[in-house]
């Protein structure tokens, strides 16, 4: 089956620093990747849609200069949280869609970011 | 605005009892609807899709356009069904809007 990985699974960083989260499709080429944010005991909130080779499309209210998304290849997308603050602490989840089954999103295991 | 409502945060049923997880949506156009499930310590995964009209793990979901509902049902709950369930319509570009989720707990 289609597998999506995320790295790291957990990261702790100091306020003001930047942190990068990787999302990889391991056994398929992802035409589109999505980044979500999930607060404790809440639903997933879509942050942005990332298509390979083009600029990400951000949802309303999501700062694109704060959350930099790069989708340089068909198997890798990265989310960089710049100048992180404690309020950025959250669970970040990516998903990917392949061309074979275009409607089905395959989810990564998530990355727990804690900003101290 | 696109909205998904799952009124129950927690649904607790006994093993063998019927299950119905409610989902109502407010969506422009003709969305496609999905149910996603997250078992304990696992990642989110697709359970079923309304267009497929299939039964997965005994679950079915009927789209009622008049009531704008897409409730998930299973006639006899099993212990392994305990999980978090999310209703998620999608519009253009395969973007999913997730409901708040319902935690299903099947008790022995």
PDB file of C-alpha atoms in Angstrom:
ATOM      1  CA  UNK A   1       0.000   0.000   0.000  1.00  0.00           C
ATOM      2  CA  UNK A   2       0.918   3.643  -0.288  1.00  0.00           C
ATOM      3  CA  UNK A   3       3.053   4.844   2.600  1.00  0.00           C
ATOM      4  CA  UNK A   4       3.793   8.377   3.706  1.00  0.00           C
ATOM      5  CA  UNK A   5       6.485   9.119   6.241  1.00  0.00           C
ATOM      6  CA  UNK A   6       7.251  12.214   8.256  1.00  0.00           C
ATOM      7  CA  UNK A   7      10.463  13.254   9.896  1.00  0.00           C
ATOM      8  CA  UNK A   8      11.004  14.014  12.659  1.00  0.00           C
ATOM      9  CA  UNK A   9       8.197  12.444  14.661  1.00  0.00           C
ATOM     10  CA  UNK A  10       8.869  14.824  17.548  1.00  0.00           C
ATOM     11  CA  UNK A  11      10.846  18.035  17.758  1.00  0.00           C
ATOM     12  CA  UNK A  12      11.452  20.539  20.499  1.00  0.00           C
ATOM     13  CA  UNK A  13      12.859  23.906  19.548  1.00  0.00           C
ATOM     14  CA  UNK A  14      13.474  27.213  21.218  1.00  0.00           C
ATOM     15  CA  UNK A  15      11.349  30.240  20.547  1.00  0.00           C
ATOM     16  CA  UNK A  16      12.672  32.250  17.626  1.00  0.00           C
ATOM     17  CA  UNK A  17      14.313  29.360  15.820  1.00  0.00           C
ATOM     18  CA  UNK A  18      13.090  27.632  12.679  1.00  0.00           C
ATOM     19  CA  UNK A  19      12.266  23.984  12.281  1.00  0.00           C
ATOM     20  CA  UNK A  20      11.801  21.879   9.166  1.00  0.00           C
ATOM     21  CA  UNK A  21       9.442  18.939   8.851  1.00  0.00           C
ATOM     22  CA  UNK A  22       9.750  16.490   5.964  1.00  0.00           C
ATOM     23  CA  UNK A  23       6.960  14.550   4.337  1.00  0.00           C
ATOM     24  CA  UNK A  24       7.858  11.729   1.969  1.00  0.00           C
ATOM     25  CA  UNK A  25       5.821   9.376  -0.171  1.00  0.00           C
ATOM     26  CA  UNK A  26       7.802   6.156   0.010  1.00  0.00           C
ATOM     27  CA  UNK A  27       6.399   4.000  -2.734  1.00  0.00           C
ATOM     28  CA  UNK A  28       4.481   6.308  -5.026  1.00  0.00           C
ATOM     29  CA  UNK A  29       4.798   9.669  -6.669  1.00  0.00           C
ATOM     30  CA  UNK A  30       2.696  12.291  -4.982  1.00  0.00           C
ATOM     31  CA  UNK A  31       1.206  14.799  -7.353  1.00  0.00           C
ATOM     32  CA  UNK A  32      -0.235  16.743  -4.462  1.00  0.00           C
ATOM     33  CA  UNK A  33       0.617  16.943  -0.795  1.00  0.00           C
ATOM     34  CA  UNK A  34      -1.369  18.592   1.961  1.00  0.00           C
ATOM     35  CA  UNK A  35      -0.283  19.977   5.305  1.00  0.00           C
ATOM     36  CA  UNK A  36      -2.608  19.929   8.282  1.00  0.00           C
ATOM     37  CA  UNK A  37      -2.415  21.151  11.818  1.00  0.00           C
ATOM     38  CA  UNK A  38      -4.193  19.461  14.696  1.00  0.00           C
ATOM     39  CA  UNK A  39      -4.659  20.961  18.129  1.00  0.00           C
ATOM     40  CA  UNK A  40      -5.261  18.677  21.114  1.00  0.00           C
ATOM     41  CA  UNK A  41      -8.662  17.020  20.976  1.00  0.00           C
ATOM     42  CA  UNK A  42      -9.581  18.982  17.880  1.00  0.00           C
ATOM     43  CA  UNK A  43      -9.991  18.198  14.234  1.00  0.00           C
ATOM     44  CA  UNK A  44      -7.452  18.531  11.452  1.00  0.00           C
ATOM     45  CA  UNK A  45      -7.205  21.971   9.941  1.00  0.00           C
ATOM     46  CA  UNK A  46      -5.887  22.224   6.396  1.00  0.00           C
ATOM     47  CA  UNK A  47      -3.015  24.667   6.193  1.00  0.00           C
ATOM     48  CA  UNK A  48      -1.910  24.433   2.590  1.00  0.00           C
ATOM     49  CA  UNK A  49      -1.926  22.425  -0.605  1.00  0.00           C
ATOM     50  CA  UNK A  50       1.392  21.690  -2.210  1.00  0.00           C
ATOM     51  CA  UNK A  51       1.883  20.692  -5.827  1.00  0.00           C
ATOM     52  CA  UNK A  52       5.257  19.571  -7.105  1.00  0.00           C
ATOM     53  CA  UNK A  53       7.164  22.314  -8.837  1.00  0.00           C
ATOM     54  CA  UNK A  54       4.742  25.097  -8.029  1.00  0.00           C
ATOM     55  CA  UNK A  55       3.998  27.423  -5.158  1.00  0.00           C
ATOM     56  CA  UNK A  56       1.854  26.128  -2.342  1.00  0.00           C
ATOM     57  CA  UNK A  57      -1.697  27.347  -1.953  1.00  0.00           C
ATOM     58  CA  UNK A  58      -2.396  28.470   1.588  1.00  0.00           C
ATOM     59  CA  UNK A  59      -5.738  28.427   3.336  1.00  0.00           C
ATOM     60  CA  UNK A  60      -7.214  31.631   4.635  1.00  0.00           C
ATOM     61  CA  UNK A  61      -5.583  32.760   7.840  1.00  0.00           C
ATOM     62  CA  UNK A  62      -2.398  30.740   7.366  1.00  0.00           C
ATOM     63  CA  UNK A  63       0.702  32.919   7.105  1.00  0.00           C
ATOM     64  CA  UNK A  64       2.758  31.804   4.146  1.00  0.00           C
ATOM     65  CA  UNK A  65       5.863  33.601   5.387  1.00  0.00           C
ATOM     66  CA  UNK A  66       5.539  31.798   8.679  1.00  0.00           C
ATOM     67  CA  UNK A  67       4.922  28.342   7.284  1.00  0.00           C
ATOM     68  CA  UNK A  68       7.176  27.846   4.286  1.00  0.00           C
ATOM     69  CA  UNK A  69       6.290  24.915   2.088  1.00  0.00           C
ATOM     70  CA  UNK A  70       8.549  23.448  -0.544  1.00  0.00           C
ATOM     71  CA  UNK A  71       7.574  20.578  -2.827  1.00  0.00           C
ATOM     72  CA  UNK A  72      10.756  20.048  -4.758  1.00  0.00           C
ATOM     73  CA  UNK A  73      10.121  16.534  -5.976  1.00  0.00           C
ATOM     74  CA  UNK A  74       7.277  14.106  -6.489  1.00  0.00           C
ATOM     75  CA  UNK A  75       8.167  12.318  -3.274  1.00  0.00           C
ATOM     76  CA  UNK A  76       9.126  15.104  -0.889  1.00  0.00           C
ATOM     77  CA  UNK A  77       7.464  18.140   0.596  1.00  0.00           C
ATOM     78  CA  UNK A  78       8.845  20.165   3.478  1.00  0.00           C
ATOM     79  CA  UNK A  79       7.182  22.489   5.940  1.00  0.00           C
ATOM     80  CA  UNK A  80       9.421  25.012   7.670  1.00  0.00           C
ATOM     81  CA  UNK A  81       8.053  26.824  10.677  1.00  0.00           C
ATOM     82  CA  UNK A  82      10.025  30.041  10.776  1.00  0.00           C
ATOM     83  CA  UNK A  83      10.731  32.026  13.921  1.00  0.00           C
ATOM     84  CA  UNK A  84       8.689  29.593  15.931  1.00  0.00           C
ATOM     85  CA  UNK A  85       6.745  30.705  18.977  1.00  0.00           C
ATOM     86  CA  UNK A  86       5.031  28.659  21.680  1.00  0.00           C
ATOM     87  CA  UNK A  87       1.666  29.148  19.983  1.00  0.00           C
ATOM     88  CA  UNK A  88       3.041  27.227  16.994  1.00  0.00           C
ATOM     89  CA  UNK A  89       3.291  24.141  19.168  1.00  0.00           C
ATOM     90  CA  UNK A  90       1.002  21.598  17.600  1.00  0.00           C
ATOM     91  CA  UNK A  91       0.715  18.309  15.764  1.00  0.00           C
ATOM     92  CA  UNK A  92       1.504  18.714  12.070  1.00  0.00           C
ATOM     93  CA  UNK A  93       0.281  16.065   9.644  1.00  0.00           C
ATOM     94  CA  UNK A  94       0.915  15.709   5.951  1.00  0.00           C
ATOM     95  CA  UNK A  95      -0.949  13.701   3.371  1.00  0.00           C
ATOM     96  CA  UNK A  96      -0.259  12.807  -0.231  1.00  0.00           C
ATOM     97  CA  UNK A  97      -2.253  11.937  -3.289  1.00  0.00           C
ATOM     98  CA  UNK A  98      -0.932   9.781  -6.099  1.00  0.00           C
ATOM     99  CA  UNK A  99      -2.066   9.732  -9.682  1.00  0.00           C
ATOM    100  CA  UNK A 100      -3.330   6.160  -9.499  1.00  0.00           C
ATOM    101  CA  UNK A 101      -6.148   6.894  -7.048  1.00  0.00           C
ATOM    102  CA  UNK A 102      -6.484  10.675  -7.188  1.00  0.00           C
ATOM    103  CA  UNK A 103      -9.179  11.027  -4.535  1.00  0.00           C
ATOM    104  CA  UNK A 104      -7.516   9.073  -1.740  1.00  0.00           C
ATOM    105  CA  UNK A 105      -5.215  10.916   0.615  1.00  0.00           C
ATOM    106  CA  UNK A 106      -2.553   8.864   2.377  1.00  0.00           C
ATOM    107  CA  UNK A 107      -1.573  10.332   5.706  1.00  0.00           C
ATOM    108  CA  UNK A 108       1.738  10.555   7.454  1.00  0.00           C
ATOM    109  CA  UNK A 109       2.058   9.692  11.137  1.00  0.00           C
ATOM    110  CA  UNK A 110       2.396  13.324  12.158  1.00  0.00           C
ATOM    111  CA  UNK A 111       5.077  15.458  13.800  1.00  0.00           C
ATOM    112  CA  UNK A 112       4.705  16.818  17.312  1.00  0.00           C
ATOM    113  CA  UNK A 113       6.287  20.277  17.510  1.00  0.00           C
ATOM    114  CA  UNK A 114       6.917  21.848  20.896  1.00  0.00           C
ATOM    115  CA  UNK A 115       8.284  25.362  21.041  1.00  0.00           C
ATOM    116  CA  UNK A 116       9.759  26.357  24.379  1.00  0.00           C
TER     117      UNK A 116
ATOM    118  CA  UNK B   1     -18.994  28.491   3.966  1.00  0.00           C
ATOM    119  CA  UNK B   2     -18.129  24.824   3.944  1.00  0.00           C
ATOM    120  CA  UNK B   3     -19.007  23.169   7.182  1.00  0.00           C
ATOM    121  CA  UNK B   4     -19.106  19.661   8.575  1.00  0.00           C
ATOM    122  CA  UNK B   5     -20.901  18.785  11.781  1.00  0.00           C
ATOM    123  CA  UNK B   6     -20.381  15.648  13.786  1.00  0.00           C
ATOM    124  CA  UNK B   7     -22.624  16.255  16.793  1.00  0.00           C
ATOM    125  CA  UNK B   8     -21.271  13.508  19.020  1.00  0.00           C
ATOM    126  CA  UNK B   9     -17.763  13.807  20.433  1.00  0.00           C
ATOM    127  CA  UNK B  10     -18.049  10.426  22.066  1.00  0.00           C
ATOM    128  CA  UNK B  11     -20.291   7.504  21.253  1.00  0.00           C
ATOM    129  CA  UNK B  12     -20.240   4.500  23.507  1.00  0.00           C
ATOM    130  CA  UNK B  13     -21.997   1.274  22.508  1.00  0.00           C
ATOM    131  CA  UNK B  14     -21.913  -2.334  23.599  1.00  0.00           C
ATOM    132  CA  UNK B  15     -20.417  -5.025  21.419  1.00  0.00           C
ATOM    133  CA  UNK B  16     -23.030  -6.367  19.029  1.00  0.00           C
ATOM    134  CA  UNK B  17     -25.158  -3.231  19.202  1.00  0.00           C
ATOM    135  CA  UNK B  18     -25.857  -1.126  16.112  1.00  0.00           C
ATOM    136  CA  UNK B  19     -23.756   1.943  15.523  1.00  0.00           C
ATOM    137  CA  UNK B  20     -24.612   5.202  13.810  1.00  0.00           C
ATOM    138  CA  UNK B  21     -22.121   8.036  13.616  1.00  0.00           C
ATOM    139  CA  UNK B  22     -23.810  11.201  12.466  1.00  0.00           C
ATOM    140  CA  UNK B  23     -22.468  13.659   9.938  1.00  0.00           C
ATOM    141  CA  UNK B  24     -24.168  16.696   8.448  1.00  0.00           C
ATOM    142  CA  UNK B  25     -22.548  18.958   5.942  1.00  0.00           C
ATOM    143  CA  UNK B  26     -23.071  22.367   4.469  1.00  0.00           C
ATOM    144  CA  UNK B  27     -21.225  22.572   1.219  1.00  0.00           C
ATOM    145  CA  UNK B  28     -21.528  24.431  -2.030  1.00  0.00           C
ATOM    146  CA  UNK B  29     -21.722  22.428  -5.197  1.00  0.00           C
ATOM    147  CA  UNK B  30     -21.736  18.645  -5.169  1.00  0.00           C
ATOM    148  CA  UNK B  31     -19.094  17.497  -2.727  1.00  0.00           C
ATOM    149  CA  UNK B  32     -17.722  14.050  -2.593  1.00  0.00           C
ATOM    150  CA  UNK B  33     -17.934  12.560   0.879  1.00  0.00           C
ATOM    151  CA  UNK B  34     -15.571  10.360   2.816  1.00  0.00           C
ATOM    152  CA  UNK B  35     -15.234   8.775   6.200  1.00  0.00           C
ATOM    153  CA  UNK B  36     -11.732   8.557   7.645  1.00  0.00           C
ATOM    154  CA  UNK B  37     -10.777   6.513  10.695  1.00  0.00           C
ATOM    155  CA  UNK B  38      -7.905   6.709  13.134  1.00  0.00           C
ATOM    156  CA  UNK B  39      -7.263   3.685  15.320  1.00  0.00           C
ATOM    157  CA  UNK B  40      -5.288   4.067  18.520  1.00  0.00           C
ATOM    158  CA  UNK B  41      -1.658   4.995  17.826  1.00  0.00           C
ATOM    159  CA  UNK B  42      -2.151   4.723  14.069  1.00  0.00           C
ATOM    160  CA  UNK B  43      -2.367   7.274  11.320  1.00  0.00           C
ATOM    161  CA  UNK B  44      -5.516   8.503   9.701  1.00  0.00           C
ATOM    162  CA  UNK B  45      -6.789   6.263   6.911  1.00  0.00           C
ATOM    163  CA  UNK B  46      -9.672   6.203   4.475  1.00  0.00           C
ATOM    164  CA  UNK B  47     -12.598   4.070   5.571  1.00  0.00           C
ATOM    165  CA  UNK B  48     -15.034   4.592   2.774  1.00  0.00           C
ATOM    166  CA  UNK B  49     -16.136   6.890   0.003  1.00  0.00           C
ATOM    167  CA  UNK B  50     -19.746   7.574  -0.830  1.00  0.00           C
ATOM    168  CA  UNK B  51     -19.394   7.121  -4.571  1.00  0.00           C
ATOM    169  CA  UNK B  52     -18.074   3.603  -4.124  1.00  0.00           C
ATOM    170  CA  UNK B  53     -21.238   2.497  -2.337  1.00  0.00           C
ATOM    171  CA  UNK B  54     -19.243  -0.248  -0.726  1.00  0.00           C
ATOM    172  CA  UNK B  55     -19.204  -1.766   2.714  1.00  0.00           C
ATOM    173  CA  UNK B  56     -15.864  -1.663   4.474  1.00  0.00           C
ATOM    174  CA  UNK B  57     -15.401  -3.626   7.704  1.00  0.00           C
ATOM    175  CA  UNK B  58     -19.175  -3.850   7.866  1.00  0.00           C
ATOM    176  CA  UNK B  59     -19.637  -0.086   7.719  1.00  0.00           C
ATOM    177  CA  UNK B  60     -21.852   1.666   5.200  1.00  0.00           C
ATOM    178  CA  UNK B  61     -22.737   5.293   4.695  1.00  0.00           C
ATOM    179  CA  UNK B  62     -25.644   6.679   2.750  1.00  0.00           C
ATOM    180  CA  UNK B  63     -25.589  10.130   1.294  1.00  0.00           C
ATOM    181  CA  UNK B  64     -28.879  11.935   1.855  1.00  0.00           C
ATOM    182  CA  UNK B  65     -28.759  15.082  -0.233  1.00  0.00           C
ATOM    183  CA  UNK B  66     -32.101  16.301   1.057  1.00  0.00           C
ATOM    184  CA  UNK B  67     -30.930  16.226   4.639  1.00  0.00           C
ATOM    185  CA  UNK B  68     -27.300  16.912   3.672  1.00  0.00           C
ATOM    186  CA  UNK B  69     -26.260  13.995   5.825  1.00  0.00           C
ATOM    187  CA  UNK B  70     -23.767  11.196   5.436  1.00  0.00           C
ATOM    188  CA  UNK B  71     -24.191   9.040   8.500  1.00  0.00           C
ATOM    189  CA  UNK B  72     -21.914   6.052   9.067  1.00  0.00           C
ATOM    190  CA  UNK B  73     -23.616   2.844  10.149  1.00  0.00           C
ATOM    191  CA  UNK B  74     -22.767  -0.666  11.218  1.00  0.00           C
ATOM    192  CA  UNK B  75     -25.362  -3.196  12.329  1.00  0.00           C
ATOM    193  CA  UNK B  76     -23.212  -4.976  14.916  1.00  0.00           C
ATOM    194  CA  UNK B  77     -20.324  -3.165  16.592  1.00  0.00           C
ATOM    195  CA  UNK B  78     -17.090  -5.021  17.250  1.00  0.00           C
ATOM    196  CA  UNK B  79     -14.444  -4.204  19.803  1.00  0.00           C
ATOM    197  CA  UNK B  80     -11.913  -3.458  17.061  1.00  0.00           C
ATOM    198  CA  UNK B  81     -14.180  -0.706  15.748  1.00  0.00           C
ATOM    199  CA  UNK B  82     -13.173   1.500  18.663  1.00  0.00           C
ATOM    200  CA  UNK B  83     -11.475   4.471  17.034  1.00  0.00           C
ATOM    201  CA  UNK B  84     -11.828   8.106  16.073  1.00  0.00           C
ATOM    202  CA  UNK B  85     -14.019   8.674  13.029  1.00  0.00           C
ATOM    203  CA  UNK B  86     -13.968  11.768  10.852  1.00  0.00           C
ATOM    204  CA  UNK B  87     -16.477  12.757   8.226  1.00  0.00           C
ATOM    205  CA  UNK B  88     -14.824  14.704   5.422  1.00  0.00           C
ATOM    206  CA  UNK B  89     -16.355  16.196   2.307  1.00  0.00           C
ATOM    207  CA  UNK B  90     -14.100  17.301  -0.482  1.00  0.00           C
ATOM    208  CA  UNK B  91     -14.580  20.045  -2.996  1.00  0.00           C
ATOM    209  CA  UNK B  92     -12.324  21.103  -5.785  1.00  0.00           C
ATOM    210  CA  UNK B  93      -8.680  20.121  -5.765  1.00  0.00           C
ATOM    211  CA  UNK B  94      -9.273  17.128  -3.502  1.00  0.00           C
ATOM    212  CA  UNK B  95      -9.181  19.366  -0.437  1.00  0.00           C
ATOM    213  CA  UNK B  96     -10.800  17.698   2.548  1.00  0.00           C
ATOM    214  CA  UNK B  97     -12.722  19.519   5.255  1.00  0.00           C
ATOM    215  CA  UNK B  98     -12.676  17.432   8.381  1.00  0.00           C
ATOM    216  CA  UNK B  99     -15.444  17.299  10.913  1.00  0.00           C
ATOM    217  CA  UNK B 100     -14.612  17.475  14.594  1.00  0.00           C
ATOM    218  CA  UNK B 101     -14.622  13.718  14.832  1.00  0.00           C
ATOM    219  CA  UNK B 102     -16.496  11.170  16.917  1.00  0.00           C
ATOM    220  CA  UNK B 103     -14.705   8.848  19.281  1.00  0.00           C
ATOM    221  CA  UNK B 104     -16.404   5.468  19.100  1.00  0.00           C
ATOM    222  CA  UNK B 105     -15.942   3.222  22.086  1.00  0.00           C
ATOM    223  CA  UNK B 106     -17.228  -0.315  21.864  1.00  0.00           C
ATOM    224  CA  UNK B 107     -17.606  -1.906  25.259  1.00  0.00           C
ATOM    225  CA  UNK B 108     -17.767  -5.585  26.026  1.00  0.00           C
TER     226      UNK B 108
END
